[in-house]
mmCIF file of C-alpha atoms in Angstrom:
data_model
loop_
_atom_site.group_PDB
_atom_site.id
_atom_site.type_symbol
_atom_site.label_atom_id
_atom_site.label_comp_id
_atom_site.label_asym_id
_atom_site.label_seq_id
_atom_site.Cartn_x
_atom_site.Cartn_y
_atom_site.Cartn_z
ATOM 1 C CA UNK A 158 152.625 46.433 110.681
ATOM 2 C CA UNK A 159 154.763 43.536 109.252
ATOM 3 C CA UNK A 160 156.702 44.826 106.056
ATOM 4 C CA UNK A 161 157.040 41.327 105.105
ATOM 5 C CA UNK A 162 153.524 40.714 104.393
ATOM 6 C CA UNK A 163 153.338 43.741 102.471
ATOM 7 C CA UNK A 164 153.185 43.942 99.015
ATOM 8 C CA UNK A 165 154.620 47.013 97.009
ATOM 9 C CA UNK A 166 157.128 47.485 100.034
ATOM 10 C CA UNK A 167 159.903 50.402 99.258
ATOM 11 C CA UNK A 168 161.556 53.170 100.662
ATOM 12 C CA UNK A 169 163.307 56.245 98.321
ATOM 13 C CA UNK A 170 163.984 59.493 99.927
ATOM 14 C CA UNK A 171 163.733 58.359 103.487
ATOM 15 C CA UNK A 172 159.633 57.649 102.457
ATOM 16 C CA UNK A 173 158.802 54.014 103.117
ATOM 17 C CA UNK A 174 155.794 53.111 101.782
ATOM 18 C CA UNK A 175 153.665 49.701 101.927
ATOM 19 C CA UNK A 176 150.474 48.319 100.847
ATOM 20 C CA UNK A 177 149.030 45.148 103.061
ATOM 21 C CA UNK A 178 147.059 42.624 101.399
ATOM 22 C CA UNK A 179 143.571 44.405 102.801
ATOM 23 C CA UNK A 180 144.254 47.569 100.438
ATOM 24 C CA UNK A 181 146.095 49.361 103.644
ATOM 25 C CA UNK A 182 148.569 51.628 101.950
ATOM 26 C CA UNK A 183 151.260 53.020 104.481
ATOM 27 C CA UNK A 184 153.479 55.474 103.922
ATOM 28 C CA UNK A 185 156.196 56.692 106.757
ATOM 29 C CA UNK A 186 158.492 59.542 106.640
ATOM 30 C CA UNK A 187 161.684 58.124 108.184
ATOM 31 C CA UNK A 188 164.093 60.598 108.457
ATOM 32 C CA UNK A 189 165.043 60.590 111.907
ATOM 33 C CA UNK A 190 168.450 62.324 111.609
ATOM 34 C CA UNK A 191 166.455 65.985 110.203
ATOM 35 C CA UNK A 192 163.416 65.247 112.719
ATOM 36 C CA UNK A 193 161.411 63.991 109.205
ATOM 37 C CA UNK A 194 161.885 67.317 108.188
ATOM 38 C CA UNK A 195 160.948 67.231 104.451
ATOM 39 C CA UNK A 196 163.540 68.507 101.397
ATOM 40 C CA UNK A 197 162.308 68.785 98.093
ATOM 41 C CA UNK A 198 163.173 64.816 97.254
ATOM 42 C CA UNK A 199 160.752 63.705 100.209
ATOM 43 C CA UNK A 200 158.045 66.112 99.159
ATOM 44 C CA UNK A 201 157.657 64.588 95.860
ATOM 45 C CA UNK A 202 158.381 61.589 96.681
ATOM 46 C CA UNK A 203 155.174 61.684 99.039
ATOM 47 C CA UNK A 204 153.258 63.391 96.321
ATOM 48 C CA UNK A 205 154.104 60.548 93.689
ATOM 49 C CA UNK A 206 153.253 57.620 95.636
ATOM 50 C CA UNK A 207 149.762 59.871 96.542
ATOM 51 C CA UNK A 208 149.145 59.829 92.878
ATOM 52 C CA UNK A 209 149.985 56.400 92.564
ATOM 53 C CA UNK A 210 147.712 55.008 95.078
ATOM 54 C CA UNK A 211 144.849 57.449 93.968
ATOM 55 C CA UNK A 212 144.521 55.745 90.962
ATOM 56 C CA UNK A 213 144.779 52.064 92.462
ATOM 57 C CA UNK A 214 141.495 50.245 93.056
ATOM 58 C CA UNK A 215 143.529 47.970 95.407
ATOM 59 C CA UNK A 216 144.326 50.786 98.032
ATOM 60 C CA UNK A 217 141.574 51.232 100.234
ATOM 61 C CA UNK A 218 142.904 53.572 102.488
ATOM 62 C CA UNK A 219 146.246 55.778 103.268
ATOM 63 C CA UNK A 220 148.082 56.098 106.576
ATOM 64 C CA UNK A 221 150.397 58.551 107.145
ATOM 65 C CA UNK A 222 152.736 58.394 109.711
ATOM 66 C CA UNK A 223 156.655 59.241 111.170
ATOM 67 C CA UNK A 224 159.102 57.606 112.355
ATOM 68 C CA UNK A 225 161.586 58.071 115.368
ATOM 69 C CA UNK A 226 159.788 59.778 117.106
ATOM 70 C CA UNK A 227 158.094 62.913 115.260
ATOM 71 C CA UNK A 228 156.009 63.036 112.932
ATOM 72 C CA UNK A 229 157.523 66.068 110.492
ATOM 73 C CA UNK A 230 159.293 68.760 111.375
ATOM 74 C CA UNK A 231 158.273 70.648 107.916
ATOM 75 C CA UNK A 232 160.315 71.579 105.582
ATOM 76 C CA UNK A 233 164.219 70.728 106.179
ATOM 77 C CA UNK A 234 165.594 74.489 106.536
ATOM 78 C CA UNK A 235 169.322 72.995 106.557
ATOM 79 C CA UNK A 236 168.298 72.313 102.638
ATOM 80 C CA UNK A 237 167.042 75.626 101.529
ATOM 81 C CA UNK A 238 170.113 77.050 102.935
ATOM 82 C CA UNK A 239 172.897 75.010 101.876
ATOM 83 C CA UNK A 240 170.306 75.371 98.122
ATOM 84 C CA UNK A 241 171.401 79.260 98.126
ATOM 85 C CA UNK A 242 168.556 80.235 100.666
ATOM 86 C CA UNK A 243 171.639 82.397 102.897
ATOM 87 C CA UNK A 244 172.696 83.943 99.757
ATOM 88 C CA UNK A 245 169.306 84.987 98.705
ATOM 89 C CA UNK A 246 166.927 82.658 96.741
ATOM 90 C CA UNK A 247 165.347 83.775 93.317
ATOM 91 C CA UNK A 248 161.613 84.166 92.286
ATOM 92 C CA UNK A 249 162.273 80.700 90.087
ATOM 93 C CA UNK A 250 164.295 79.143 93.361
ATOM 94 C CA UNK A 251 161.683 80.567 95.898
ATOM 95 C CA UNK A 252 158.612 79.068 93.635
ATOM 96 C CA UNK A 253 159.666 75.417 93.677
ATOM 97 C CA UNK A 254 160.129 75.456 96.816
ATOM 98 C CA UNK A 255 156.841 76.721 97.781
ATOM 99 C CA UNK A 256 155.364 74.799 94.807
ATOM 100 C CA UNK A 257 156.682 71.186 96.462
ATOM 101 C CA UNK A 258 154.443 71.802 98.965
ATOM 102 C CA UNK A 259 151.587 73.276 97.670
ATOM 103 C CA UNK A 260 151.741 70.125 94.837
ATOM 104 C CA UNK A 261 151.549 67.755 97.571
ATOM 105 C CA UNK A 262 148.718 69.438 99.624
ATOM 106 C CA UNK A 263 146.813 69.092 96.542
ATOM 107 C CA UNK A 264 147.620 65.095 96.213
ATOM 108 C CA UNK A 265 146.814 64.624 99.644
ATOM 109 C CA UNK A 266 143.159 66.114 98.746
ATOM 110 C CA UNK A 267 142.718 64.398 95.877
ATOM 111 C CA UNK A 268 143.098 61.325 96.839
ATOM 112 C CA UNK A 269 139.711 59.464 96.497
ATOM 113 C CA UNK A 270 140.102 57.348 99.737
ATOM 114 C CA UNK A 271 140.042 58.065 103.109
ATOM 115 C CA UNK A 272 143.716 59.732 104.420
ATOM 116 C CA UNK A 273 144.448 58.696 107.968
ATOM 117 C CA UNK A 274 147.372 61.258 109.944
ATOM 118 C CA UNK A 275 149.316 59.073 112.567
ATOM 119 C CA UNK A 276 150.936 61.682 114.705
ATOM 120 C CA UNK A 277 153.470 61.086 117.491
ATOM 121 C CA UNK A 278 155.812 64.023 118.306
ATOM 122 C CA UNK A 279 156.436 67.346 116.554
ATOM 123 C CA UNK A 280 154.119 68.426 114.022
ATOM 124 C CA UNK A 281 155.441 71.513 112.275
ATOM 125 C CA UNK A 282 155.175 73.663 109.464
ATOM 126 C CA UNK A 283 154.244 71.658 106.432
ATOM 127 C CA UNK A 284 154.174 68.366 108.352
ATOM 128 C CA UNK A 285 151.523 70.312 110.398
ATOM 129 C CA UNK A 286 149.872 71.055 107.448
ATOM 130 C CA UNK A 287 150.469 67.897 105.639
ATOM 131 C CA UNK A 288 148.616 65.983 108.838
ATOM 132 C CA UNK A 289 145.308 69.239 108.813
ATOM 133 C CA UNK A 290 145.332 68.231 105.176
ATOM 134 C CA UNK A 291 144.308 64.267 106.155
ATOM 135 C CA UNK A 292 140.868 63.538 106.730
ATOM 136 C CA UNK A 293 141.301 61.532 110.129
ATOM 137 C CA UNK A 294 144.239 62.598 112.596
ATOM 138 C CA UNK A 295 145.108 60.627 115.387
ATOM 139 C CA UNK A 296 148.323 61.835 117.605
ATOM 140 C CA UNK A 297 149.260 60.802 121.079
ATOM 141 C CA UNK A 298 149.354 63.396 124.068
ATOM 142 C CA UNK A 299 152.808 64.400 123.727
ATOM 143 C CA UNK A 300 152.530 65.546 120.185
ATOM 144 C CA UNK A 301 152.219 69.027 119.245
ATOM 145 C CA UNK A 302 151.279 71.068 116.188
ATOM 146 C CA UNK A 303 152.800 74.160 115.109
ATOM 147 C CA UNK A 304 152.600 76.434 112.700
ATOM 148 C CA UNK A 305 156.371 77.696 113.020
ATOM 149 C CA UNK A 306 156.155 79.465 109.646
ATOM 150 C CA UNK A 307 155.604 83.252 111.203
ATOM 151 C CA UNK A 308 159.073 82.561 113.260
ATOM 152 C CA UNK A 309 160.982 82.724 110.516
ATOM 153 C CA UNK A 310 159.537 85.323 108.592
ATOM 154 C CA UNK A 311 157.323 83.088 106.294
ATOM 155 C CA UNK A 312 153.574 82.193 106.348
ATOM 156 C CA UNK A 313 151.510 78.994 106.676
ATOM 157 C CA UNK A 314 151.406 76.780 103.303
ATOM 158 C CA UNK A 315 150.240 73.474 102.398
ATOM 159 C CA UNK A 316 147.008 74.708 102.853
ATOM 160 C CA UNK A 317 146.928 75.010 106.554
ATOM 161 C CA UNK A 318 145.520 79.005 106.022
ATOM 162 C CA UNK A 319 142.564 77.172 104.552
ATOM 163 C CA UNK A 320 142.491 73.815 106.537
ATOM 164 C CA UNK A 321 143.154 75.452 110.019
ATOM 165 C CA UNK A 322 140.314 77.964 109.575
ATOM 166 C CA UNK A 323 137.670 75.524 108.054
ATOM 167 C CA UNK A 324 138.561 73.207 111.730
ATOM 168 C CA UNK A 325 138.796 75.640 114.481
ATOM 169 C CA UNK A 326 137.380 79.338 112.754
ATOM 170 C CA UNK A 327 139.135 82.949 111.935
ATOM 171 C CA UNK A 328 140.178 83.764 115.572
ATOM 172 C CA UNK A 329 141.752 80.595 116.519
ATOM 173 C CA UNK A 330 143.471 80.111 113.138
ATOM 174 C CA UNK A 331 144.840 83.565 112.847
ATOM 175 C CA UNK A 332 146.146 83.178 116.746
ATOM 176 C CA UNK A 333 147.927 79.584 115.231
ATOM 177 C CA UNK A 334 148.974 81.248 112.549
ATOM 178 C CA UNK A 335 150.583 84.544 113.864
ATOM 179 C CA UNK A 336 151.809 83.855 117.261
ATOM 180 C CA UNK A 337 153.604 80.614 116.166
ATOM 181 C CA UNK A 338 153.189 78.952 119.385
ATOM 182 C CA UNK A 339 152.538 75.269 119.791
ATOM 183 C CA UNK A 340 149.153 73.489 119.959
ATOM 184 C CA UNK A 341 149.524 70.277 122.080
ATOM 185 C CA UNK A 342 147.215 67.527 121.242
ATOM 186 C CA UNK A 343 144.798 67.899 123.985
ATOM 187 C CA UNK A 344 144.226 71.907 122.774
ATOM 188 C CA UNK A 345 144.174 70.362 118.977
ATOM 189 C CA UNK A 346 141.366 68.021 119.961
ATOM 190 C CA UNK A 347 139.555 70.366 122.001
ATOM 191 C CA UNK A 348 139.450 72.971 119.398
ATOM 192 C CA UNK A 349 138.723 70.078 116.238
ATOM 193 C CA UNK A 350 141.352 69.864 114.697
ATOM 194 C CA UNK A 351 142.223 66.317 115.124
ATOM 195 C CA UNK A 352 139.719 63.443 115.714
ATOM 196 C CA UNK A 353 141.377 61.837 118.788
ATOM 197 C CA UNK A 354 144.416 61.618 121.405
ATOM 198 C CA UNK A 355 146.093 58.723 122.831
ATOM 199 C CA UNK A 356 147.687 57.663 125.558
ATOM 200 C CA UNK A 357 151.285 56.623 123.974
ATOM 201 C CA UNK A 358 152.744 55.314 120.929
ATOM 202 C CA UNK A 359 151.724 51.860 120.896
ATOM 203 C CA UNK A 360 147.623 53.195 121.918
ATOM 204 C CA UNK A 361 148.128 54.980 118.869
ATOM 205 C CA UNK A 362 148.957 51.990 116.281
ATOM 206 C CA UNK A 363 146.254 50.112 118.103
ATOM 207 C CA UNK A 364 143.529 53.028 117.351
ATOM 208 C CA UNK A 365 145.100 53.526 113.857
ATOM 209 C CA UNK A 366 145.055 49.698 112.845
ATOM 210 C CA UNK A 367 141.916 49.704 113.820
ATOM 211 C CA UNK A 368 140.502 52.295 112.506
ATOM 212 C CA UNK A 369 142.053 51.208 108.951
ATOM 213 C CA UNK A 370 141.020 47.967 109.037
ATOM 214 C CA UNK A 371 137.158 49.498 109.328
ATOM 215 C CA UNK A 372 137.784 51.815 106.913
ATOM 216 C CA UNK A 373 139.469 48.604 104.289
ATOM 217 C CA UNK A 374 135.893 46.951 104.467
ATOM 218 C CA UNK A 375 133.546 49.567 104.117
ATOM 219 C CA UNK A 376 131.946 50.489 100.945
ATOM 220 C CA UNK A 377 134.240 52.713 98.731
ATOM 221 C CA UNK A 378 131.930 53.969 96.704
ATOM 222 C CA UNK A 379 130.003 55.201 99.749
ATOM 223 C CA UNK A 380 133.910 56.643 101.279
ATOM 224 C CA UNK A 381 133.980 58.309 98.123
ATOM 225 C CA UNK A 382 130.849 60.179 97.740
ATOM 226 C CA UNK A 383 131.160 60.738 101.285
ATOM 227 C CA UNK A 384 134.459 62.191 101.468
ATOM 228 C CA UNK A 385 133.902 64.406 98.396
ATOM 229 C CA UNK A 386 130.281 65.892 99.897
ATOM 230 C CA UNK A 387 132.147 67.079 103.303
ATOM 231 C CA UNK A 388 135.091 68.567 101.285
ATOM 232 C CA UNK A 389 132.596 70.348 98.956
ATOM 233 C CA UNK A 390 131.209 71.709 102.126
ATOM 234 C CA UNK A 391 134.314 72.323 104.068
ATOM 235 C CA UNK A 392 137.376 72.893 101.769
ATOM 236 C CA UNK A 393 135.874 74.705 98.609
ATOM 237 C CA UNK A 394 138.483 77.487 99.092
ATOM 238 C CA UNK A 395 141.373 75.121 99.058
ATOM 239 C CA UNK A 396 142.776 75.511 95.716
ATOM 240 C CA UNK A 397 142.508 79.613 95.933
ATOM 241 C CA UNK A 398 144.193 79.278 99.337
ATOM 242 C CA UNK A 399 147.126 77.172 97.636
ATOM 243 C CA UNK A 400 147.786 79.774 94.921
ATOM 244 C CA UNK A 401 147.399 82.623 97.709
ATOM 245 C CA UNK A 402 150.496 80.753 99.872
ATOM 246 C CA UNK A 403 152.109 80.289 96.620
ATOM 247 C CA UNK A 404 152.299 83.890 95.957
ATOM 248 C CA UNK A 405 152.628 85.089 99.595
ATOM 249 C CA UNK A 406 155.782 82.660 100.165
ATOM 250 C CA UNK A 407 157.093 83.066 97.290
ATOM 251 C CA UNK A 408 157.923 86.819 97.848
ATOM 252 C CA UNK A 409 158.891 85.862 101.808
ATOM 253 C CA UNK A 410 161.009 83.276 100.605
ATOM 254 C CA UNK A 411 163.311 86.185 99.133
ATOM 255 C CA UNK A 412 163.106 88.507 101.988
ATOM 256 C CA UNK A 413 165.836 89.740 104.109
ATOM 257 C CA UNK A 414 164.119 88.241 106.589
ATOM 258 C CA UNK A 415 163.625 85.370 106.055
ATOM 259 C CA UNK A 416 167.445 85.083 104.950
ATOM 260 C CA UNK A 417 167.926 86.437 108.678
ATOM 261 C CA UNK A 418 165.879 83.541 109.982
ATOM 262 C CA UNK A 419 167.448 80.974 107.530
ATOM 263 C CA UNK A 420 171.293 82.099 109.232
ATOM 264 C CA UNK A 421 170.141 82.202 112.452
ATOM 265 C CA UNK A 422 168.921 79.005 112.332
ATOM 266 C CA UNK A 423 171.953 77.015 110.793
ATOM 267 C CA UNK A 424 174.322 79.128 112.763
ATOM 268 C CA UNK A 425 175.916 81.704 110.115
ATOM 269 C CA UNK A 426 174.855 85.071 110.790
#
């Protein structure tokens, strides 16, 4: 997509977003130098230009995608830690965290139009959960998704304990969710829980143009309604599954173990 036909072009916490003239609003996580991992900045960042668009009859439809390479790596671990996370984090500390991205799986749901995932590369954590939360998800072969959260002594939020299980069922979703092994995109589409693989990169802008451009001319009223009627039937239990990750990470967040993980990870043990 050319920026410079764009209107409402900007980029603030490594979030570029754009709206075309056709009502395609894009927004890309480019932060190539953390893998788009996601601090607290980028979260709500995401979530405020969500709320923006939801309430702009201009914006026909939202694509999400990642630059350099991956799509999100989740939440930026380097962040928590150098936040206090290796000395401990507090019930108040622990909460925001948590609450950044149980906020924004909440704006990605409410948004009235249709929500279009663009996934190329690594898929993890809450970017996993951030792309189970669209309605459409389109990611080429080599991507992966992956619940990573159990490897560190957390648990799945964003939703994904409620938007994994609603795709592929109880088995599948608790093997996701407690082995913490990846899902290429092949095994994702075979098991529903994205709506198509391509070949490379460039198949996958194709596909996703595309299919936005379809979705930019088609009734909104009718994407509405539509959207709302399968989420009534498929998602009911999303906002009692947010509050249950709230409260479950919440408590990990302050667990020797996870503080473990968290030095392991950035080296200081």
């Amino acid at each position: 997509m050319d920026v410079s036909e764009n209107a409402n072009a900007g980029s603030v916490d490594g979030i570029v977003t754009t709206v075309d003239r056709h009502g395609v609003a894009r927004l890309t996580i480019s932060r190539p130098e953390r893998m788009n991992a996601l601090d607290t900045a980028a979260t709500r960042t995401i979530m405020e230009r969500l709320t923006a668009w939801s309430s702009d009859p201009a914006v026909r439809v939202i694509v999400i995608d990642g630059a350099g390479g991956s799509f999100s790596t989740g939440a930026d671990v380097v962040s928590i830690a150098h936040g206090g996370g290796l000395d401990g984090l507090t019930a108040e500390s622990a909460r925001e965290i948590i609450s950044a991205g149980t906020d924004l799986a909440r704006a990605v749901r409410a948004v009235p139009v249709p929500v279009v995932a663009s996934v190329d590369g690594a898929a993890a954590g809450i970017g996993a959960s951030l792309a189970f939360a669209s309605d459409l998800v389109y990611a080429t072969e080599r991507s992966y998704f992956l619940l990573a959260f159990i490897n560190i002594g957390l648990m799945p939020d964003g939703g994904a304990t409620m938007s994994v299980a609603a795709s592929v069922g109880r088995a599948r979703a608790n093997a996701l969710a407690m082995l913490g092994e990846k899902l290429h995109a092949q095994a994702a589409f075979d098991a529903g829980l994205i709506t198509e693989t391509l070949a490379d990169r460039a198949a996958l802008d194709a596909k996703v143009e595309a299919v936005a451009a379809k979705l930019a001319v088609t009734s909104p009223a009718a994407l509405r309604l539509t959207k709302a009627a399968v989420d009534a039937h498929t998602m009911a239990g999303m906002d009692a599954a947010l509050e249950r990750e709230l409260r479950g990470q919440t408590e990990l967040l302050q667990s020797d173990e996870f503080r473990a993980a968290l030095a392991a990870f950035t080296g200081r043990r």
